[in-house]
mmCIF file of C-alpha atoms in Angstrom:
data_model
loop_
_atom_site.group_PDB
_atom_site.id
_atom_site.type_symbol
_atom_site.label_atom_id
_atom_site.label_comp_id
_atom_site.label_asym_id
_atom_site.label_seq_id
_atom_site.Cartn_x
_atom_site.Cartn_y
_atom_site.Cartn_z
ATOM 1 C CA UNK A 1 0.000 0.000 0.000
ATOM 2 C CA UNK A 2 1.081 3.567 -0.349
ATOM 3 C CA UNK A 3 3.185 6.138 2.118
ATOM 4 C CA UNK A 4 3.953 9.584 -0.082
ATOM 5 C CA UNK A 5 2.798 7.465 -3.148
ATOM 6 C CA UNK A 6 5.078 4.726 -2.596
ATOM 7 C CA UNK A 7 4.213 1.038 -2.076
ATOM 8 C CA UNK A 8 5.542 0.048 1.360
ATOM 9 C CA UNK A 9 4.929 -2.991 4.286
ATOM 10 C CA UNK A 10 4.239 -2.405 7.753
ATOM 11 C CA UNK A 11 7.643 -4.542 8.242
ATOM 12 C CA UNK A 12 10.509 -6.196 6.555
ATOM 13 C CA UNK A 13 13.828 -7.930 6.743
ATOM 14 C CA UNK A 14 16.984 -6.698 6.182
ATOM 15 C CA UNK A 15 20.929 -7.302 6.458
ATOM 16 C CA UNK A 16 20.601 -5.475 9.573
ATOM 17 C CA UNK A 17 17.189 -6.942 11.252
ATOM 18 C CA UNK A 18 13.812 -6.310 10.926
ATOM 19 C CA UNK A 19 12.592 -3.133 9.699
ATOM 20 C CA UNK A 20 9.152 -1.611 10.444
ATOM 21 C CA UNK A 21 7.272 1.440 10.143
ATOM 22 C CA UNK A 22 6.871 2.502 13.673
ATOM 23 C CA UNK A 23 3.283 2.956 14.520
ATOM 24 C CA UNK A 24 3.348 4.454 17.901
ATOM 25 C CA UNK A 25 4.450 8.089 15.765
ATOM 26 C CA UNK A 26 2.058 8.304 13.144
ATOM 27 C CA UNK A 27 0.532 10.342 12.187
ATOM 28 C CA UNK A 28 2.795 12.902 12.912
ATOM 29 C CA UNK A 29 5.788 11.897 10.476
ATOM 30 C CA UNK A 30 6.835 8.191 9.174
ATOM 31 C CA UNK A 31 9.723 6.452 10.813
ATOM 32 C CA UNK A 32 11.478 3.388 10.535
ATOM 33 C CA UNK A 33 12.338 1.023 13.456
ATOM 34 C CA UNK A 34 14.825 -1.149 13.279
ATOM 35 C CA UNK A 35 15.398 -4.122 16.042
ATOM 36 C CA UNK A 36 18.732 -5.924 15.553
ATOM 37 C CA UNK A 37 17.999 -8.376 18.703
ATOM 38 C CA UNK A 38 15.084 -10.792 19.941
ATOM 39 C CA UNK A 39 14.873 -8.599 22.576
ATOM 40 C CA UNK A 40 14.663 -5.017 20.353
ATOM 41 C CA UNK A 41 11.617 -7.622 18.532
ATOM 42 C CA UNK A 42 9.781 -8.486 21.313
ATOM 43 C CA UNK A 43 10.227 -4.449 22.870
ATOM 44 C CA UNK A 44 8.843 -3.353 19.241
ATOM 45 C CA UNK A 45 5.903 -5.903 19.339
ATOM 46 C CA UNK A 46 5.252 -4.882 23.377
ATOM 47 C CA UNK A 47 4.974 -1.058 23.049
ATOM 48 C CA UNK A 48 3.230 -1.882 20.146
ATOM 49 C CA UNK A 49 5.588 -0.056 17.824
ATOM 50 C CA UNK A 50 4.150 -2.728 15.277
ATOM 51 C CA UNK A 51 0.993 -4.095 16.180
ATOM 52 C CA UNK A 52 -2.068 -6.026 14.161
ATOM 53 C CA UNK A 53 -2.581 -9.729 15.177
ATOM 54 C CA UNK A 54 -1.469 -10.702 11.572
ATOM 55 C CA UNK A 55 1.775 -8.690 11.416
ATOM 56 C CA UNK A 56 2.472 -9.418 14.961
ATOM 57 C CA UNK A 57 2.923 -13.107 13.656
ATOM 58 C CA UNK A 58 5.344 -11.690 10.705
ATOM 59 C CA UNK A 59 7.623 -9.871 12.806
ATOM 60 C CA UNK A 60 7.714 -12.423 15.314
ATOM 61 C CA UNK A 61 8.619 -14.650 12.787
ATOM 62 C CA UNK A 62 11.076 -12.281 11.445
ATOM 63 C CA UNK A 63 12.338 -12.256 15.020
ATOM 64 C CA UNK A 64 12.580 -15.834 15.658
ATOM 65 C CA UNK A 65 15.113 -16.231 11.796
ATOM 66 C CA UNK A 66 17.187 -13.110 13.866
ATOM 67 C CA UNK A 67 17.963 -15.250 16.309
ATOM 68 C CA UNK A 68 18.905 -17.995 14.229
ATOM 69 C CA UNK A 69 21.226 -15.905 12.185
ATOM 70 C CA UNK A 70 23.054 -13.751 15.422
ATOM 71 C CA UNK A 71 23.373 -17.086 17.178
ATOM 72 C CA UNK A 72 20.984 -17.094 20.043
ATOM 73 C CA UNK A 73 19.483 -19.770 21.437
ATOM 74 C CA UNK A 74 16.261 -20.668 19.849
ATOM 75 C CA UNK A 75 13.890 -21.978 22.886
ATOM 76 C CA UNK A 76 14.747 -18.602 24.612
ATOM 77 C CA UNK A 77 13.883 -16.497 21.633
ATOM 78 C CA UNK A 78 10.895 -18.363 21.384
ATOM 79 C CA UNK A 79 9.836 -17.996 24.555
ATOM 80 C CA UNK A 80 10.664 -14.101 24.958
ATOM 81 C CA UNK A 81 8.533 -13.394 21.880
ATOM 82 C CA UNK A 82 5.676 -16.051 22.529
ATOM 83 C CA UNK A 83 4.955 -13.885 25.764
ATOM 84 C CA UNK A 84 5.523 -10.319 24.516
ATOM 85 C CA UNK A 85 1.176 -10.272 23.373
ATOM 86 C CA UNK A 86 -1.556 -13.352 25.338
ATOM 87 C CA UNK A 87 -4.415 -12.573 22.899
ATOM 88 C CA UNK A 88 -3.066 -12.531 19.372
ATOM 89 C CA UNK A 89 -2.770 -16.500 17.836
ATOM 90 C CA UNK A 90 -1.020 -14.986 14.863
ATOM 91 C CA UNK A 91 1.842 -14.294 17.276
ATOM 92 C CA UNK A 92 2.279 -18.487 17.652
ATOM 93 C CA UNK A 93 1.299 -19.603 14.079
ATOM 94 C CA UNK A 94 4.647 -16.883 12.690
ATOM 95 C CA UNK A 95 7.010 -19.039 15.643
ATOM 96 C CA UNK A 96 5.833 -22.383 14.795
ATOM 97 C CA UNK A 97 6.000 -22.022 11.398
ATOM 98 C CA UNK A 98 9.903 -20.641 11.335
ATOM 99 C CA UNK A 99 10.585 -23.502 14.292
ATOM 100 C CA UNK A 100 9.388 -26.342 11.760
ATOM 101 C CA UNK A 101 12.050 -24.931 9.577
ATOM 102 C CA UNK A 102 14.762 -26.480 11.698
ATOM 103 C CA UNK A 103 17.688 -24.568 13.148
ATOM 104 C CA UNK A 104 19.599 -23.447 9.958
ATOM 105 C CA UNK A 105 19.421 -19.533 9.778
ATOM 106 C CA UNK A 106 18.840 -19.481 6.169
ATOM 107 C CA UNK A 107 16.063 -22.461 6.320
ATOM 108 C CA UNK A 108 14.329 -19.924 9.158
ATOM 109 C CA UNK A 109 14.405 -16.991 7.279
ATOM 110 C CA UNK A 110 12.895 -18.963 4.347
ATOM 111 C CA UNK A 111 10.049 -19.655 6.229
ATOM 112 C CA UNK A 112 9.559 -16.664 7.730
ATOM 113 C CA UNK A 113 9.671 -14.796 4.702
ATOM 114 C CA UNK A 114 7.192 -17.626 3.091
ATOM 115 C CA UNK A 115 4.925 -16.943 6.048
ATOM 116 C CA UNK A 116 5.078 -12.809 5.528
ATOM 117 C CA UNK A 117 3.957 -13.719 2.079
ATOM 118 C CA UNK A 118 1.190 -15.966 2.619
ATOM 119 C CA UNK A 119 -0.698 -13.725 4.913
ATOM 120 C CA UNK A 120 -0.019 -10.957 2.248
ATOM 121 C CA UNK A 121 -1.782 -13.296 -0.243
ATOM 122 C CA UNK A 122 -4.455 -14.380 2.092
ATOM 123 C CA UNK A 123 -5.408 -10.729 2.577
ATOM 124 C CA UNK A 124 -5.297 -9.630 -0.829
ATOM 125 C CA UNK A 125 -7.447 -12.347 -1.259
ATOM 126 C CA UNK A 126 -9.935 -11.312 1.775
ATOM 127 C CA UNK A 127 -10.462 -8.545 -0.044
ATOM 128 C CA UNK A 128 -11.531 -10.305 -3.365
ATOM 129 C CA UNK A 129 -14.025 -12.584 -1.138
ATOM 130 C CA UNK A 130 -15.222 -9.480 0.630
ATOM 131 C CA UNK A 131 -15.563 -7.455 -2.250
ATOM 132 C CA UNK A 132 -19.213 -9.466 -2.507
ATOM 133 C CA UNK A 133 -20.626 -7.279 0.492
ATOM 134 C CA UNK A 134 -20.148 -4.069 -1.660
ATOM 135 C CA UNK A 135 -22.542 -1.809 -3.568
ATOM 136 C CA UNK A 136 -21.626 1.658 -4.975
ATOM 137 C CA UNK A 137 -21.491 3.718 -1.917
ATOM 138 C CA UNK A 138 -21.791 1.354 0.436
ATOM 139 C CA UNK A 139 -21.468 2.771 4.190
ATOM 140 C CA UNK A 140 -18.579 0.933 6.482
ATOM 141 C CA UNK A 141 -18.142 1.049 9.843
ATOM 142 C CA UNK A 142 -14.846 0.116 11.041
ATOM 143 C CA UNK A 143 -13.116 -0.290 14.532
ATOM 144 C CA UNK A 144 -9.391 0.044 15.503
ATOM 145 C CA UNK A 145 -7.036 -0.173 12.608
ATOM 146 C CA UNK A 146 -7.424 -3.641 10.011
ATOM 147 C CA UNK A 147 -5.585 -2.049 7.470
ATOM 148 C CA UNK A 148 -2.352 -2.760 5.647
ATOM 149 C CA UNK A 149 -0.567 -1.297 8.837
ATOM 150 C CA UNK A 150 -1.878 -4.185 10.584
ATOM 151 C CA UNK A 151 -2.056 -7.561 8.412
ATOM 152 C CA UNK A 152 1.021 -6.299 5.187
ATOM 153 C CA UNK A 153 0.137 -4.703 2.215
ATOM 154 C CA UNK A 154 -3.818 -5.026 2.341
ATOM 155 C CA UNK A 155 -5.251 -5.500 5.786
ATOM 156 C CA UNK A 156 -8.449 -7.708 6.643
ATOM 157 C CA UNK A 157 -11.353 -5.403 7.325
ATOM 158 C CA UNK A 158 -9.807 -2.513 4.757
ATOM 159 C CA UNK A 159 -8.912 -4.526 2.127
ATOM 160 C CA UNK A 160 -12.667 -5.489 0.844
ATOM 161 C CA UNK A 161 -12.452 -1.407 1.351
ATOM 162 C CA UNK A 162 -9.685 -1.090 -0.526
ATOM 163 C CA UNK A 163 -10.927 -3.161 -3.588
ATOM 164 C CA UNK A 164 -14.397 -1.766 -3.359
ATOM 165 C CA UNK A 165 -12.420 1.608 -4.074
ATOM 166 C CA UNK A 166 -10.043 0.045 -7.262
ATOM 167 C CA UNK A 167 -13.667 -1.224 -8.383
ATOM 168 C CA UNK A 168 -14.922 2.350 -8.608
ATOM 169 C CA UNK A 169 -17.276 1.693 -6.011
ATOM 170 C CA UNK A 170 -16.500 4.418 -4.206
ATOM 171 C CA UNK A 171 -17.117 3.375 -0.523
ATOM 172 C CA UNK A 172 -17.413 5.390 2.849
ATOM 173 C CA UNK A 173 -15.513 4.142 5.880
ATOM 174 C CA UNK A 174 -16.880 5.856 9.180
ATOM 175 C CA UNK A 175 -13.500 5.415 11.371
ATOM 176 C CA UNK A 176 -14.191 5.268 15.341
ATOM 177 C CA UNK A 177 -11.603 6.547 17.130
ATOM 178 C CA UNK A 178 -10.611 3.896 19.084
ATOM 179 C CA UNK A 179 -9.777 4.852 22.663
ATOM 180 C CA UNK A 180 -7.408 4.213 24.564
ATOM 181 C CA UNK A 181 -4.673 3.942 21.947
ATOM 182 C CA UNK A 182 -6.937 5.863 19.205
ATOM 183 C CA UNK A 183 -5.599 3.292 16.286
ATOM 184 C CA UNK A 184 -8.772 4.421 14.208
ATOM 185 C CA UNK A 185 -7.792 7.840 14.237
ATOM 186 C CA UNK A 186 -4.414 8.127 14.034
ATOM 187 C CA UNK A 187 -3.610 4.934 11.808
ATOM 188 C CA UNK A 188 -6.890 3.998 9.646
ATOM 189 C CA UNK A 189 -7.442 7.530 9.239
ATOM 190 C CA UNK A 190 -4.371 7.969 7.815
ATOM 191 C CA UNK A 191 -4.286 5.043 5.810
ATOM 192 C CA UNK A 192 -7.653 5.746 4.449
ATOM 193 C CA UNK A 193 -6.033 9.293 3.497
ATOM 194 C CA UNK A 194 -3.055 8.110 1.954
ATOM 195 C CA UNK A 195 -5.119 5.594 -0.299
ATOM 196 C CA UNK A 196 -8.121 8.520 -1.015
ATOM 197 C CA UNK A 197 -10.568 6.103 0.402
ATOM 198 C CA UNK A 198 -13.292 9.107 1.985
ATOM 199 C CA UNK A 199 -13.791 8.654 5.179
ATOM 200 C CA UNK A 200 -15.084 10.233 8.658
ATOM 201 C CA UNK A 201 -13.548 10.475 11.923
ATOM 202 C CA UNK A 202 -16.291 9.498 14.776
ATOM 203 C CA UNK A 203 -15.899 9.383 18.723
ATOM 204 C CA UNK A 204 -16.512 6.054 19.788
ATOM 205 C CA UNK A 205 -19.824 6.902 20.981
ATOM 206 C CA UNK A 206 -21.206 7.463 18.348
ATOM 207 C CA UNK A 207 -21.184 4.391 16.283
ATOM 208 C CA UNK A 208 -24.444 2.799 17.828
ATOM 209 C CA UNK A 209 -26.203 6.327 16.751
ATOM 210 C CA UNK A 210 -25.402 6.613 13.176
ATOM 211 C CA UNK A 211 -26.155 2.807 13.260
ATOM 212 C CA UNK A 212 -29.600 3.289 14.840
ATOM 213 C CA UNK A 213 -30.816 6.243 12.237
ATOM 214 C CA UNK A 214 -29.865 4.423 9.418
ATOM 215 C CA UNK A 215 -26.220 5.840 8.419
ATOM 216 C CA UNK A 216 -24.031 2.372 8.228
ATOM 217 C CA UNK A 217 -25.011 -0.573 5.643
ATOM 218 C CA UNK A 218 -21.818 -3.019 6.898
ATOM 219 C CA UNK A 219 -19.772 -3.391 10.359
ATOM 220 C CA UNK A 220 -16.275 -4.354 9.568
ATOM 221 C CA UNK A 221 -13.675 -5.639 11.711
ATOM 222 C CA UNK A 222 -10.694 -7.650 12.406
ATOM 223 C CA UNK A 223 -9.864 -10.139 14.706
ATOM 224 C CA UNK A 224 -7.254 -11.322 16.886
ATOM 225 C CA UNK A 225 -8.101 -14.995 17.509
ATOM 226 C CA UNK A 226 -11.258 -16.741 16.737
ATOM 227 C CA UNK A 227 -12.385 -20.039 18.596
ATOM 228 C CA UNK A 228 -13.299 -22.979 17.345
ATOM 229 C CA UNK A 229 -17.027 -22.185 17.702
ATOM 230 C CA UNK A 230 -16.854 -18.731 15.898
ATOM 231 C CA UNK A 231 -16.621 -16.656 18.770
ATOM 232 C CA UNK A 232 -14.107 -13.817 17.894
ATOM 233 C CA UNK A 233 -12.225 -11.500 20.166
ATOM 234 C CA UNK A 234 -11.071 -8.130 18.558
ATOM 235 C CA UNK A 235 -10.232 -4.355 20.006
ATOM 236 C CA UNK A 236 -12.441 -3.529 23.437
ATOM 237 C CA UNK A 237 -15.161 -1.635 21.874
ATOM 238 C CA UNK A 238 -16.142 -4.230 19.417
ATOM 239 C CA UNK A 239 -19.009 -6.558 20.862
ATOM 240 C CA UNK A 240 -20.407 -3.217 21.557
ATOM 241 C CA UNK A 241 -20.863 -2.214 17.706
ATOM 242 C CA UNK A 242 -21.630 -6.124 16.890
ATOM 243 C CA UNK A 243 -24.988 -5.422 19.658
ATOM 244 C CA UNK A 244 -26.069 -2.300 17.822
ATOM 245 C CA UNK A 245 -25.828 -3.791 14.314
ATOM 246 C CA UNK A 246 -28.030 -6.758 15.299
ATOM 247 C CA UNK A 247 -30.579 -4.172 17.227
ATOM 248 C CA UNK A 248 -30.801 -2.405 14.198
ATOM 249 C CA UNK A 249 -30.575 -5.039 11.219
ATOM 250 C CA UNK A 250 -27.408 -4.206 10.179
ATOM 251 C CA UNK A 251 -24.530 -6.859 9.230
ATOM 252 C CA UNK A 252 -21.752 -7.507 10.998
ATOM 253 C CA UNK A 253 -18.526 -8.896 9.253
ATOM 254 C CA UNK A 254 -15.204 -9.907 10.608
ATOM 255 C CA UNK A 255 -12.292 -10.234 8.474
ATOM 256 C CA UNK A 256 -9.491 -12.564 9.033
ATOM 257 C CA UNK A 257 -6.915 -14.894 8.114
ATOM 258 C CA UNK A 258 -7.191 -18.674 8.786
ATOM 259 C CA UNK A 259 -3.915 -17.939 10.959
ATOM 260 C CA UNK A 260 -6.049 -16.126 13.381
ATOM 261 C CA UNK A 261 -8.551 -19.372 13.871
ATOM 262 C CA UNK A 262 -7.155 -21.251 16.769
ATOM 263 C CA UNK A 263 -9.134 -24.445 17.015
ATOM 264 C CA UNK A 264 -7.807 -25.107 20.579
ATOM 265 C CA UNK A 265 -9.731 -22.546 21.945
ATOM 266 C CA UNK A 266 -12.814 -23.946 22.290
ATOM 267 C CA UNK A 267 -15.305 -20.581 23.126
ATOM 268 C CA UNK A 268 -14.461 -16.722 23.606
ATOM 269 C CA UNK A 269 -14.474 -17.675 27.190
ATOM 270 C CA UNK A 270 -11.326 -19.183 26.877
ATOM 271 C CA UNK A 271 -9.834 -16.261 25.475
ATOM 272 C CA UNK A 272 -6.611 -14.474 27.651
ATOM 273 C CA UNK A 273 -7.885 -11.448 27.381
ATOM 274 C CA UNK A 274 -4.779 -8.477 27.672
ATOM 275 C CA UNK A 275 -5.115 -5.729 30.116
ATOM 276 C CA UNK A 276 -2.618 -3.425 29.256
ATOM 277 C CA UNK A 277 -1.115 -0.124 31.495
ATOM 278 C CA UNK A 278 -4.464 1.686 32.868
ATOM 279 C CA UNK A 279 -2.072 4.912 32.055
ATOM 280 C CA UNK A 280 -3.462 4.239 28.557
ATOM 281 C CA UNK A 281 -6.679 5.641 30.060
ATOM 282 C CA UNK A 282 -5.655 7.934 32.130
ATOM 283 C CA UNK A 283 -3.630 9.961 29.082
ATOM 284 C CA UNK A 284 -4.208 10.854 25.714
ATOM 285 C CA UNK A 285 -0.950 11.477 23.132
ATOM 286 C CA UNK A 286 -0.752 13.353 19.978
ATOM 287 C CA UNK A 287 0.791 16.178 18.344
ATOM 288 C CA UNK A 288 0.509 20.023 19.560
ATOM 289 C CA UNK A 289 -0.132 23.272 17.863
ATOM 290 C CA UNK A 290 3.790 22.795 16.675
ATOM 291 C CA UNK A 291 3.016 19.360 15.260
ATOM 292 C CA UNK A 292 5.498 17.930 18.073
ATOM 293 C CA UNK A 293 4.257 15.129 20.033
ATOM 294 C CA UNK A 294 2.395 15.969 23.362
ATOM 295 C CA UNK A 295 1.204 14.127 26.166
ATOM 296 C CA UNK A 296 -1.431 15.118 28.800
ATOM 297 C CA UNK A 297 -3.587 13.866 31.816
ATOM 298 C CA UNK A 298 -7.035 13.397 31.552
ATOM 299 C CA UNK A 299 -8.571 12.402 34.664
ATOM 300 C CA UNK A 300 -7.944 13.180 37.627
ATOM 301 C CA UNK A 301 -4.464 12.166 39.665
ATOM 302 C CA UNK A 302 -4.849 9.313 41.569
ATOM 303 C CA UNK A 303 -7.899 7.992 39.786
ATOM 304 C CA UNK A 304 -8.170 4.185 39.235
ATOM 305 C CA UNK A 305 -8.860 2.758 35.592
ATOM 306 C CA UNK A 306 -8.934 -0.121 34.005
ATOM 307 C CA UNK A 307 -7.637 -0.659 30.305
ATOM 308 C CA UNK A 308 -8.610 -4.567 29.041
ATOM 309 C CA UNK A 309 -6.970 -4.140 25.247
ATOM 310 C CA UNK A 310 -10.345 -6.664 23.704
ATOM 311 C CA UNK A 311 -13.445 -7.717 23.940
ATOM 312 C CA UNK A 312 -15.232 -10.802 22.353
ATOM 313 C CA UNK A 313 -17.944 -10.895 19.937
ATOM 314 C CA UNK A 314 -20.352 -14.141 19.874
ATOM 315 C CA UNK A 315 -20.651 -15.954 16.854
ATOM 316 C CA UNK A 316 -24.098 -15.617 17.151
ATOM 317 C CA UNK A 317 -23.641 -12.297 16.559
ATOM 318 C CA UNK A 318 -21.411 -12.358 13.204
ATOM 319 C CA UNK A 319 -22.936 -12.761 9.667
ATOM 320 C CA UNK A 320 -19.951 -14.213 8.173
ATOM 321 C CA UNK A 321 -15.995 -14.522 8.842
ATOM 322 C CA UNK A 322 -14.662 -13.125 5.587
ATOM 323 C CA UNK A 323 -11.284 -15.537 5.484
ATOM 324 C CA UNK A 324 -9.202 -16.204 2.994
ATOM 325 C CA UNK A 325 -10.576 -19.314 0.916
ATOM 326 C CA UNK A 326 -14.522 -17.237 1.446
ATOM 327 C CA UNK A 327 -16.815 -15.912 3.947
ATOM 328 C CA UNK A 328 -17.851 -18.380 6.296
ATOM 329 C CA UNK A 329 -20.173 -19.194 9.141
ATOM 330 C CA UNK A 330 -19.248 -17.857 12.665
ATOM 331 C CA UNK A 331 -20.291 -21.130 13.729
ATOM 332 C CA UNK A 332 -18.352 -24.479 14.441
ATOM 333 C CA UNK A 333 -19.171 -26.228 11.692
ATOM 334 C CA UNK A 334 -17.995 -22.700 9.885
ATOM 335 C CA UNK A 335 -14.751 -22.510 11.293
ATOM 336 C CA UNK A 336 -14.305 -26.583 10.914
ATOM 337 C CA UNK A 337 -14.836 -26.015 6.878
ATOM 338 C CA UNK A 338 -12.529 -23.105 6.988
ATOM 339 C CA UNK A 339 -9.477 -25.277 8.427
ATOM 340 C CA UNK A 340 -9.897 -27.963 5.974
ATOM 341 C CA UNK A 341 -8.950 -25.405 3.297
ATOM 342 C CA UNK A 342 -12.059 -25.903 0.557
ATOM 343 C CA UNK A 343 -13.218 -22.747 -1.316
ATOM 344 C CA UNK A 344 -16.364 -21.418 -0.867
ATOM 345 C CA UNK A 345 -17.940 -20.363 -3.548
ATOM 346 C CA UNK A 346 -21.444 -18.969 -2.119
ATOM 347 C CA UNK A 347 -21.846 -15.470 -1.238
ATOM 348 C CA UNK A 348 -23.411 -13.354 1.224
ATOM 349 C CA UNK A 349 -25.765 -11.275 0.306
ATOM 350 C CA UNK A 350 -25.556 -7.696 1.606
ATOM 351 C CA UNK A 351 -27.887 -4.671 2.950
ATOM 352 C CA UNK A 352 -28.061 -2.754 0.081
ATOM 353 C CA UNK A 353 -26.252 0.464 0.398
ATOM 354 C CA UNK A 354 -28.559 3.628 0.134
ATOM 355 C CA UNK A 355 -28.207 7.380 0.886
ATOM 356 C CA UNK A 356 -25.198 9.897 1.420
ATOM 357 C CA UNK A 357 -22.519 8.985 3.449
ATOM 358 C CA UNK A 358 -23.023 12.571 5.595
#
């Protein structure tokens, strides 16, 4: 996808290590990252410097061929990046796919750079499958940031977007903002910018509105693991727009990757949920008057707050999983079909868009 007109990934190897554009800084200016050691991987992949269940696995990957290459020893680096985020199963499908490899450096970064480009394929091709749910103009509403920044060179829930918008369809995203970390409005704002997608910034309480007097035709999301029985969990907030769609007879979508299916989790209950810092809460960064980056307090000092990073959806609550090989079910025979790696061929058939996106 495009930064300044250029196509770019959210990460990448090089001689030196693994490259990223560090997400903690946008929107303010583009940076690089670069982490030479496990430990400068796992850091990035904490502070969420790179972040996105899908590239999460990548750079962990990426991580796991470093250590191969500078020496260190393998069941360490595993286990230092395997902790660094409990909710994401991408993060585990990227290590167990370079730790098949065997312990050759060059046989690791094979297969990590053969897992980066199969989830860029499998979300190019989310996308295509998604692409179904579009009419001209059709009305999105989106939560945190599923876009190329997150999953490498397409995103899940932007990339049936993104296609929509090569198509000529000319879709509307309404972005919520995303508290605490604000990912919709300082990363799938800007992506939507930098690809001329039109958009609208929203507050996060106001998604159930515009949903309720008739402004949204499709919710859209990612996912960071989905259980065996369909149950998804995704960025705290989301369950929340999932409940107003289904109130209000609109359909909700989640887009993912098969690598974010973990079979051994049976329900959302058994979902680690992260809590992260409750200083997340308690502050809110961005730039100043200057355009230089500024934090401030907003609550009171002293007050306690709680900061769980997701939420889970029901299955009962999703219309379809759009995946990779087609949408599918949020149900367990759904997910079951969607492991054994047949293409779907049916469709789902989509509220029609109608009206003007203000």
């Amino acid at each position: 996808m495009k930064v300044g007109g250029q196509d770019t990934r959210a990460a990448w190897w090089s001689d030196e290590g693994v490259r990223y554009l560090d997400q903690r800084v946008l929107p303010g200016r583009v940076a690089i990252g670069l982490a030479r050691t496990v430990e400068e991987v796992a850091r990035a992949i904490e502070t969420m410097a790179v972040r996105g269940a899908p590239l999460i696995g990548v750079v962990a990957a990426y991580g796991l061929a470093l250590a191969a290459r500078r020496g260190e020893a393998a069941e360490a680096a595993y286990a230092r990046l395997a902790r660094t985020r409990p909710t994401a199963v991408n993060l585990w499908k990227g290590l167990d796919a370079v730790q098949a490899a065997g312990p050759g450096a060059q046989a690791r970064l094979a297969a990590a750079r053969a897992f980066d480009d199969a989830e860029v394929a499998a979300a190019e091709a989310i996308g295509r499958h998604g692409l179904a749910l579009f009419r001209r103009g059709t009305r999105v509403l989106t939560h945190c940031n599923a876009g190329w920044l997150a999953v490498q060179d397409w995103g899940t829930a932007l990339a049936p977007v993104y296609q929509a918008a090569r198509a000529g369809l000319e879709p509307f995203v309404w972005v919520s903002e995303t508290r605490p970390r604000l990912q919709g409005a300082r990363l799938t704002a800007w992506e939507l910018g930098e690809e001329g997608v039109a958009h609208t910034l929203i507050a996060d309480g106001a998604a159930a509105h515009l949903i309720q007097r008739g402004r949204v035709d499709l919710v859209l999301t990612g996912a960071d693991r989905i259980a065996a029985n369909g149950d998804a969990a995704n960025k705290i907030g989301t369950y929340s727009r999932a409940l107003a769609a289904q109130a209000h007879g609109v359909p909700f979508f989640i887009a993912a990757p098969r690598t974010t299916i973990d079979p051994a989790t049976l329900t959302g209950a058994d979902i680690v949920i992260e809590e992260r810092d409750p200083d997340e809460v308690l502050t809110v960064e961005g730039l100043d008057e200057a355009g230089k980056p500024a934090r401030v307090r907003v609550a009171p000092a002293g007050t306690p707050a709680l900061n769980p990073a997701f939420d889970v959806t029901p299955g009962a609550l999703i219309a379809g999983i759009i995946t990779e090989i087609g949408i599918v079910p949020a149900t367990a025979e759904g997910i079951a079909g969607a492991m054994s790696g047949a293409e779907r061929t049916e469709s789902a058939t989509p509220r029609t868009a109608s009206g003007s996106p203000s």
